[in-house]
mmCIF file of C-alpha atoms in Angstrom:
data_model
loop_
_atom_site.group_PDB
_atom_site.id
_atom_site.type_symbol
_atom_site.label_atom_id
_atom_site.label_comp_id
_atom_site.label_asym_id
_atom_site.label_seq_id
_atom_site.Cartn_x
_atom_site.Cartn_y
_atom_site.Cartn_z
ATOM 1 C CA MET F 422 -7.550 -29.956 -11.750
ATOM 2 C CA LYS F 423 -5.637 -28.247 -14.506
ATOM 3 C CA LYS F 424 -2.814 -26.053 -12.481
ATOM 4 C CA LEU F 425 -3.544 -22.195 -13.609
ATOM 5 C CA LYS F 426 -1.132 -19.636 -14.443
ATOM 6 C CA LYS F 427 -1.190 -15.994 -14.972
ATOM 7 C CA GLU F 428 -1.347 -16.522 -18.900
ATOM 8 C CA ASP F 429 -4.256 -18.346 -18.148
ATOM 9 C CA ILE F 430 -6.966 -15.460 -17.027
ATOM 10 C CA LYS F 431 -8.115 -13.329 -18.881
ATOM 11 C CA GLN F 432 -7.576 -9.962 -18.328
ATOM 12 C CA GLU F 433 -11.746 -9.845 -17.000
ATOM 13 C CA VAL F 434 -10.846 -11.607 -14.107
ATOM 14 C CA PHE F 435 -8.350 -9.452 -12.820
ATOM 15 C CA ASN F 436 -10.516 -7.073 -13.369
ATOM 16 C CA LEU F 437 -13.927 -8.825 -11.530
ATOM 17 C CA TYR F 438 -11.134 -9.704 -9.067
ATOM 18 C CA ASP F 439 -10.244 -5.894 -8.742
ATOM 19 C CA GLU F 440 -14.536 -5.025 -8.056
ATOM 20 C CA TYR F 441 -14.310 -8.042 -5.569
ATOM 21 C CA ALA F 442 -10.980 -6.526 -3.640
ATOM 22 C CA HIS F 443 -12.536 -3.255 -3.218
ATOM 23 C CA SER F 444 -16.142 -4.081 -2.231
ATOM 24 C CA LYS F 445 -17.659 -2.792 -5.702
ATOM 25 C CA ILE F 446 -18.651 -6.716 -5.461
ATOM 26 C CA GLN F 447 -20.183 -8.834 -2.617
ATOM 27 C CA ARG F 448 -17.971 -12.364 -2.606
ATOM 28 C CA ARG F 449 -20.945 -14.144 -3.879
ATOM 29 C CA GLU F 450 -21.261 -12.169 -7.143
ATOM 30 C CA PHE F 451 -17.839 -13.117 -7.721
ATOM 31 C CA ILE F 452 -18.520 -16.341 -7.489
ATOM 32 C CA GLU F 453 -21.340 -15.540 -9.531
ATOM 33 C CA LYS F 454 -19.698 -14.113 -12.148
ATOM 34 C CA LEU F 455 -15.935 -16.135 -12.648
ATOM 35 C CA GLY F 456 -18.410 -19.108 -13.497
ATOM 36 C CA ILE F 457 -18.339 -16.871 -16.597
ATOM 37 C CA TYR F 458 -14.681 -18.407 -16.838
ATOM 38 C CA ALA F 459 -14.810 -21.110 -16.371
ATOM 39 C CA VAL F 460 -14.533 -23.609 -18.825
ATOM 40 C CA GLY F 461 -11.867 -25.049 -20.801
ATOM 41 C CA GLY F 462 -10.779 -27.294 -17.403
ATOM 42 C CA ILE F 463 -10.263 -24.407 -15.827
ATOM 43 C CA THR F 464 -13.108 -24.157 -12.685
ATOM 44 C CA VAL F 465 -14.438 -21.875 -10.086
ATOM 45 C CA PRO F 466 -12.567 -23.565 -7.471
ATOM 46 C CA SER F 467 -9.349 -23.789 -9.167
ATOM 47 C CA LEU F 468 -9.838 -19.802 -10.058
ATOM 48 C CA MET F 469 -10.655 -18.739 -6.730
ATOM 49 C CA SER F 470 -7.899 -20.719 -5.351
ATOM 50 C CA PHE F 471 -5.285 -19.141 -7.890
ATOM 51 C CA LEU F 472 -6.793 -15.143 -7.305
ATOM 52 C CA MET F 473 -6.956 -15.578 -3.499
ATOM 53 C CA PRO F 474 -4.109 -13.953 -1.943
ATOM 54 C CA ASN F 475 -1.003 -16.651 -0.782
ATOM 55 C CA TYR F 476 1.214 -14.913 2.024
ATOM 56 C CA SER F 477 2.683 -17.981 3.321
ATOM 57 C CA ASP F 478 4.472 -18.772 -0.148
ATOM 58 C CA ASN F 479 5.628 -15.218 -1.364
ATOM 59 C CA LEU F 480 7.139 -13.087 1.357
ATOM 60 C CA ILE F 481 10.359 -11.597 0.888
ATOM 61 C CA VAL F 482 12.103 -10.663 4.303
ATOM 62 C CA ASP F 483 11.814 -13.194 6.994
ATOM 63 C CA LYS F 484 10.101 -11.601 9.758
ATOM 64 C CA ASN F 485 13.354 -13.254 11.956
ATOM 65 C CA ASN F 486 16.092 -11.507 10.171
ATOM 66 C CA ILE F 487 18.851 -11.333 12.049
ATOM 67 C CA GLN F 488 20.145 -8.019 10.710
ATOM 68 C CA LEU F 489 16.352 -6.920 11.666
ATOM 69 C CA ASP F 490 14.685 -5.085 14.902
ATOM 70 C CA SER F 491 11.561 -5.222 14.012
ATOM 71 C CA ASN F 492 8.710 -5.531 16.649
ATOM 72 C CA TYR F 493 5.000 -4.489 17.579
ATOM 73 C CA ILE F 494 4.457 -1.387 19.722
ATOM 74 C CA THR F 495 1.400 1.056 20.268
ATOM 75 C CA TYR F 496 1.055 4.397 20.067
ATOM 76 C CA ASP F 497 -1.784 7.134 20.845
ATOM 77 C CA SER F 498 -3.898 8.450 18.392
ATOM 78 C CA GLU F 499 -5.650 11.076 19.964
ATOM 79 C CA LYS F 500 -7.628 12.218 17.137
ATOM 80 C CA GLY F 501 -8.018 8.905 15.733
ATOM 81 C CA GLY F 502 -8.895 5.671 16.770
ATOM 82 C CA GLY F 503 -7.139 5.714 20.138
ATOM 83 C CA GLU F 504 -4.321 3.294 20.730
ATOM 84 C CA ILE F 505 -2.782 1.794 17.412
ATOM 85 C CA LYS F 506 -0.495 -1.135 16.926
ATOM 86 C CA ALA F 507 2.345 -1.400 14.513
ATOM 87 C CA LEU F 508 5.013 -3.366 13.268
ATOM 88 C CA PHE F 509 8.109 -0.939 14.066
ATOM 89 C CA SER F 510 11.365 -2.176 12.005
ATOM 90 C CA LYS F 511 15.167 -0.337 11.870
ATOM 91 C CA PRO F 512 17.753 -2.427 10.585
ATOM 92 C CA LYS F 513 20.222 -3.840 13.571
ATOM 93 C CA ASN F 514 23.718 -2.196 14.772
ATOM 94 C CA VAL F 515 23.433 1.422 12.900
ATOM 95 C CA LYS F 516 24.714 4.786 15.236
ATOM 96 C CA GLN F 517 23.203 7.045 13.379
ATOM 97 C CA LYS F 518 20.089 8.205 13.406
ATOM 98 C CA LEU F 519 18.095 6.929 9.891
ATOM 99 C CA GLY F 520 15.754 8.709 8.407
ATOM 100 C CA GLY F 521 11.762 7.333 8.709
ATOM 101 C CA ILE F 522 9.149 5.683 6.166
ATOM 102 C CA VAL F 523 5.469 5.017 7.819
ATOM 103 C CA VAL F 524 3.871 2.430 5.257
ATOM 104 C CA VAL F 525 0.205 2.150 5.179
ATOM 105 C CA HIS F 526 -1.752 -0.864 4.091
ATOM 106 C CA GLU F 527 -4.553 -1.778 1.675
ATOM 107 C CA ASN F 528 -8.302 -1.836 2.397
ATOM 108 C CA ARG F 529 -7.733 -4.431 4.974
ATOM 109 C CA GLY F 530 -5.896 -3.768 7.453
ATOM 110 C CA LEU F 531 -1.974 -4.605 8.148
ATOM 111 C CA ASN F 532 -1.780 -8.322 6.218
ATOM 112 C CA PRO F 533 1.862 -10.124 5.599
ATOM 113 C CA TYR F 534 1.984 -8.893 2.698
ATOM 114 C CA ILE F 535 2.529 -5.242 4.619
ATOM 115 C CA GLU F 536 4.749 -6.421 7.278
ATOM 116 C CA ASP F 537 7.026 -7.931 4.447
ATOM 117 C CA THR F 538 7.269 -4.516 2.800
ATOM 118 C CA ALA F 539 7.824 -2.630 5.956
ATOM 119 C CA ARG F 540 10.791 -4.924 6.652
ATOM 120 C CA ARG F 541 12.053 -4.569 3.044
ATOM 121 C CA ALA F 542 12.437 -0.792 3.333
ATOM 122 C CA ALA F 543 13.779 -1.338 6.945
ATOM 123 C CA LEU F 544 16.560 -3.457 5.054
ATOM 124 C CA ASP F 545 17.171 -0.435 2.652
ATOM 125 C CA GLY F 546 18.049 1.743 6.479
ATOM 126 C CA PHE F 547 15.400 3.195 7.327
ATOM 127 C CA ILE F 548 12.976 3.186 10.410
ATOM 128 C CA THR F 549 9.692 1.935 9.053
ATOM 129 C CA ILE F 550 6.242 2.170 11.349
ATOM 130 C CA ALA F 551 3.428 -0.125 10.122
ATOM 131 C CA PRO F 552 0.186 0.557 11.631
ATOM 132 C CA ASP F 553 -3.136 -1.560 11.664
ATOM 133 C CA ALA F 554 -5.551 0.525 11.364
ATOM 134 C CA LEU F 555 -8.199 -2.165 12.352
ATOM 135 C CA SER F 556 -6.426 -1.813 15.740
ATOM 136 C CA PRO F 557 -9.389 -0.006 17.219
ATOM 137 C CA LEU F 558 -11.918 -2.784 15.714
ATOM 138 C CA GLY F 559 -9.629 -5.846 17.298
ATOM 139 C CA GLY F 560 -7.406 -6.034 14.315
ATOM 140 C CA TYR F 561 -6.165 -7.685 11.285
ATOM 141 C CA PRO F 562 -7.873 -10.527 11.493
ATOM 142 C CA GLY F 563 -5.811 -12.874 10.435
ATOM 143 C CA ASN F 564 -7.994 -12.907 6.655
ATOM 144 C CA ASP F 565 -8.219 -10.554 3.697
ATOM 145 C CA ASP F 566 -11.968 -10.952 3.090
ATOM 146 C CA GLU F 567 -13.141 -10.053 7.310
ATOM 147 C CA GLY F 568 -10.269 -7.761 6.277
ATOM 148 C CA ARG F 569 -12.132 -5.759 4.156
ATOM 149 C CA LYS F 570 -15.019 -5.588 6.530
ATOM 150 C CA LEU F 571 -13.528 -4.146 9.365
ATOM 151 C CA GLN F 572 -11.742 -1.843 7.337
ATOM 152 C CA ARG F 573 -15.244 -0.325 6.225
ATOM 153 C CA LYS F 574 -16.681 0.222 10.060
ATOM 154 C CA ARG F 575 -13.691 2.600 10.436
ATOM 155 C CA ASP F 576 -14.007 6.136 9.131
ATOM 156 C CA ARG F 577 -11.565 6.759 6.605
ATOM 157 C CA ASN F 578 -10.562 10.043 7.575
ATOM 158 C CA GLU F 579 -9.850 8.935 11.932
ATOM 159 C CA MET F 580 -7.828 6.442 9.899
ATOM 160 C CA LEU F 581 -5.790 9.278 8.281
ATOM 161 C CA GLU F 582 -5.091 10.405 12.244
ATOM 162 C CA ASP F 583 -3.573 6.836 12.956
ATOM 163 C CA PHE F 584 -1.302 7.296 10.389
ATOM 164 C CA ILE F 585 -0.490 11.187 11.074
ATOM 165 C CA ALA F 586 -0.298 9.950 14.418
ATOM 166 C CA ALA F 587 2.427 7.127 13.124
ATOM 167 C CA TYR F 588 4.553 10.047 11.616
ATOM 168 C CA LYS F 589 4.758 12.599 14.962
ATOM 169 C CA TYR F 590 5.567 9.193 16.401
ATOM 170 C CA LEU F 591 8.389 8.535 13.934
ATOM 171 C CA LYS F 592 9.855 12.284 13.963
ATOM 172 C CA GLN F 593 9.702 12.359 17.551
ATOM 173 C CA HIS F 594 11.290 8.877 17.612
ATOM 174 C CA GLU F 595 15.357 9.160 19.335
ATOM 175 C CA GLU F 596 16.797 7.196 16.489
ATOM 176 C CA CYS F 597 15.191 9.452 13.967
ATOM 177 C CA ASN F 598 16.896 12.140 12.106
ATOM 178 C CA GLY F 599 12.537 13.766 12.097
ATOM 179 C CA LYS F 600 12.899 13.353 7.845
ATOM 180 C CA ILE F 601 10.135 11.412 7.428
ATOM 181 C CA GLY F 602 8.529 10.007 4.276
ATOM 182 C CA VAL F 603 5.428 7.473 3.944
ATOM 183 C CA VAL F 604 4.529 4.791 1.024
ATOM 184 C CA GLY F 605 1.295 3.198 0.718
ATOM 185 C CA PHE F 606 -1.121 1.036 -1.675
ATOM 186 C CA CYS F 607 -4.247 1.662 -2.496
ATOM 187 C CA PHE F 608 -6.126 2.791 0.224
ATOM 188 C CA GLY F 609 -2.712 3.048 1.544
ATOM 189 C CA GLY F 610 -1.861 5.425 -1.554
ATOM 190 C CA TRP F 611 -5.523 8.012 -0.675
ATOM 191 C CA ILE F 612 -3.234 8.312 2.754
ATOM 192 C CA SER F 613 -0.389 8.690 0.832
ATOM 193 C CA ASN F 614 -1.205 11.850 -1.027
ATOM 194 C CA MET F 615 -3.828 13.072 2.365
ATOM 195 C CA MET F 616 -0.500 13.179 4.522
ATOM 196 C CA ALA F 617 0.786 14.949 1.929
ATOM 197 C CA VAL F 618 -1.544 17.683 2.117
ATOM 198 C CA LYS F 619 -2.081 17.714 5.793
ATOM 199 C CA ILE F 620 1.748 18.009 7.017
ATOM 200 C CA ALA F 621 3.331 19.958 6.095
ATOM 201 C CA ASP F 622 6.971 18.941 6.963
ATOM 202 C CA LEU F 623 6.287 15.548 5.342
ATOM 203 C CA SER F 624 9.510 14.600 3.518
ATOM 204 C CA ALA F 625 8.711 12.051 0.556
ATOM 205 C CA ALA F 626 5.228 10.876 -0.639
ATOM 206 C CA VAL F 627 5.059 7.544 -2.662
ATOM 207 C CA PRO F 628 1.453 6.784 -2.941
ATOM 208 C CA PHE F 629 1.239 3.775 -4.864
ATOM 209 C CA TYR F 630 -2.208 3.237 -7.279
ATOM 210 C CA GLY F 631 -3.469 5.369 -4.833
ATOM 211 C CA SER F 632 -7.066 8.303 -5.158
ATOM 212 C CA GLN F 633 -6.258 11.661 -4.941
ATOM 213 C CA PRO F 634 -6.972 14.481 -3.312
ATOM 214 C CA LYS F 635 -9.989 16.679 -4.679
ATOM 215 C CA GLU F 636 -8.523 20.435 -2.571
ATOM 216 C CA ASP F 637 -5.800 22.169 -0.942
ATOM 217 C CA ILE F 638 -3.445 20.429 -3.231
ATOM 218 C CA ASP F 639 -1.226 24.327 -2.758
ATOM 219 C CA LYS F 640 -0.988 23.421 0.714
ATOM 220 C CA ILE F 641 1.026 20.151 -0.498
ATOM 221 C CA GLU F 642 4.804 20.546 0.262
ATOM 222 C CA ALA F 643 6.300 16.984 -0.146
ATOM 223 C CA PRO F 644 8.394 15.956 -3.052
ATOM 224 C CA LEU F 645 6.095 12.975 -4.155
ATOM 225 C CA MET F 646 6.200 10.386 -6.750
ATOM 226 C CA LEU F 647 3.474 8.513 -7.862
ATOM 227 C CA GLN F 648 3.148 5.186 -9.078
ATOM 228 C CA PHE F 649 0.446 4.309 -11.243
ATOM 229 C CA ALA F 650 -0.200 0.822 -13.371
ATOM 230 C CA GLY F 651 -1.063 0.783 -16.506
ATOM 231 C CA LEU F 652 -4.535 -1.182 -15.815
ATOM 232 C CA ASP F 653 -6.146 0.602 -13.055
ATOM 233 C CA LYS F 654 -7.827 2.452 -15.051
ATOM 234 C CA ARG F 655 -10.438 2.765 -11.710
ATOM 235 C CA VAL F 656 -7.608 4.789 -10.182
ATOM 236 C CA ASN F 657 -6.356 6.374 -13.515
ATOM 237 C CA GLU F 658 -8.849 8.493 -14.142
ATOM 238 C CA GLY F 659 -8.392 10.840 -11.879
ATOM 239 C CA TRP F 660 -4.819 11.762 -12.061
ATOM 240 C CA PRO F 661 -4.552 14.429 -15.626
ATOM 241 C CA GLU F 662 -7.289 16.179 -12.752
ATOM 242 C CA TYR F 663 -4.499 15.813 -10.348
ATOM 243 C CA GLU F 664 -1.217 16.451 -12.563
ATOM 244 C CA LYS F 665 -3.010 19.840 -13.643
ATOM 245 C CA ALA F 666 -3.378 21.109 -10.186
ATOM 246 C CA LEU F 667 -0.078 20.135 -9.246
ATOM 247 C CA LYS F 668 1.516 22.336 -11.885
ATOM 248 C CA LYS F 669 -0.474 25.157 -11.111
ATOM 249 C CA GLU F 670 0.625 25.411 -7.685
ATOM 250 C CA ASN F 671 4.810 24.451 -8.779
ATOM 251 C CA LYS F 672 4.338 21.097 -6.663
ATOM 252 C CA GLU F 673 7.336 18.551 -6.346
ATOM 253 C CA TYR F 674 6.598 15.042 -8.655
ATOM 254 C CA GLU F 675 7.126 12.577 -11.148
ATOM 255 C CA ALA F 676 4.868 10.006 -11.641
ATOM 256 C CA PHE F 677 5.327 6.849 -13.468
ATOM 257 C CA THR F 678 2.821 4.084 -14.809
ATOM 258 C CA TYR F 679 3.885 1.005 -15.721
ATOM 259 C CA PRO F 680 2.452 -0.339 -18.795
ATOM 260 C CA GLU F 681 0.415 -3.871 -18.398
ATOM 261 C CA VAL F 682 -0.140 -4.371 -15.388
ATOM 262 C CA ASN F 683 -2.971 -4.346 -13.072
ATOM 263 C CA HIS F 684 -3.924 -2.492 -10.072
ATOM 264 C CA GLY F 685 -1.868 -4.454 -6.878
ATOM 265 C CA PHE F 686 0.978 -5.150 -9.479
ATOM 266 C CA HIS F 687 3.380 -4.363 -6.193
ATOM 267 C CA ASN F 688 1.704 -6.990 -3.798
ATOM 268 C CA THR F 689 3.879 -10.365 -4.430
ATOM 269 C CA SER F 690 1.197 -12.370 -2.637
ATOM 270 C CA THR F 691 -1.661 -12.786 -6.072
ATOM 271 C CA PRO F 692 -1.430 -12.945 -9.628
ATOM 272 C CA ARG F 693 -1.329 -9.707 -10.112
ATOM 273 C CA TYR F 694 2.046 -9.072 -9.102
ATOM 274 C CA ASP F 695 4.521 -8.177 -11.857
ATOM 275 C CA LYS F 696 7.336 -9.117 -11.059
ATOM 276 C CA GLU F 697 9.975 -6.453 -13.297
ATOM 277 C CA ALA F 698 7.387 -3.813 -12.992
ATOM 278 C CA ALA F 699 6.933 -4.285 -9.028
ATOM 279 C CA GLU F 700 11.199 -5.183 -8.340
ATOM 280 C CA LEU F 701 11.841 -1.363 -10.853
ATOM 281 C CA ALA F 702 8.417 0.569 -9.046
ATOM 282 C CA TRP F 703 10.140 -0.288 -5.599
ATOM 283 C CA SER F 704 14.228 0.750 -6.364
ATOM 284 C CA ARG F 705 12.773 4.215 -7.833
ATOM 285 C CA THR F 706 10.734 4.596 -4.426
ATOM 286 C CA ILE F 707 13.565 3.333 -2.394
ATOM 287 C CA GLN F 708 15.495 5.531 -3.912
ATOM 288 C CA PHE F 709 13.417 8.348 -3.910
ATOM 289 C CA PHE F 710 13.377 7.509 -0.190
ATOM 290 C CA LYS F 711 17.567 7.968 0.131
ATOM 291 C CA GLU F 712 17.696 11.805 -1.343
ATOM 292 C CA LYS F 713 14.982 12.438 0.817
ATOM 293 C CA LEU F 714 14.804 11.526 3.921
ATOM 294 C CA VAL F 715 18.427 10.832 4.231
#
């Protein structure tokens, strides 16, 4: 069987995967449509295998990294889902209080990639909390397909309350300096934008390819750093109107669009990952947090 490379895959296949990953089409239709691209020694099973997340081989930080304290906790989300499980991470042997970051998952729960991202941010000198909005339904089920199904059963505004509660948990933590930021991906990008709308004293927000708020933009006080994928027409179409509103309200923001990369380019686990763009976007994110949270 031919070993696939990213260069072997037509952009239409990545667009098709985006539809599937965001529940625009069901698995059966996704597989049927993949058949169109199963040519020249490329089979549907090989395409499926190539496109699906591979967490075990693509994590950046060892979950047992000796420089970190990283453990699961629970906190209460009174207006949301009740008791929420989260990964709480911080650098070891640091005596001064640190800025905090809420790390928000995509539309499938707290999977290994988001946990890895939270640990990366902790290694960069922050206290991080990565909640699992699937907690009221038993938590991330171990695979993204089932995670998406579960997340569709929850109200997204109720999930927003879960992440606002995580912000409050960090705000009150004795090892936190009280300056809290948020970074989120896809669904988490929307959450990041909305936390900026809802939390007056949020210190910074970094939405990665997240859909935009439609109202109350005048309430945003946090500086924003917005990260977009150049090929992500679905999310990007809402940006001009959002930027217009941010300018009208004289809000502090900067936006970066990474050319010729797909939605999800920061996610190391799928072939949509683009190392150059992901590392640049992440370095900008961490520098932004160091300016705003320290």
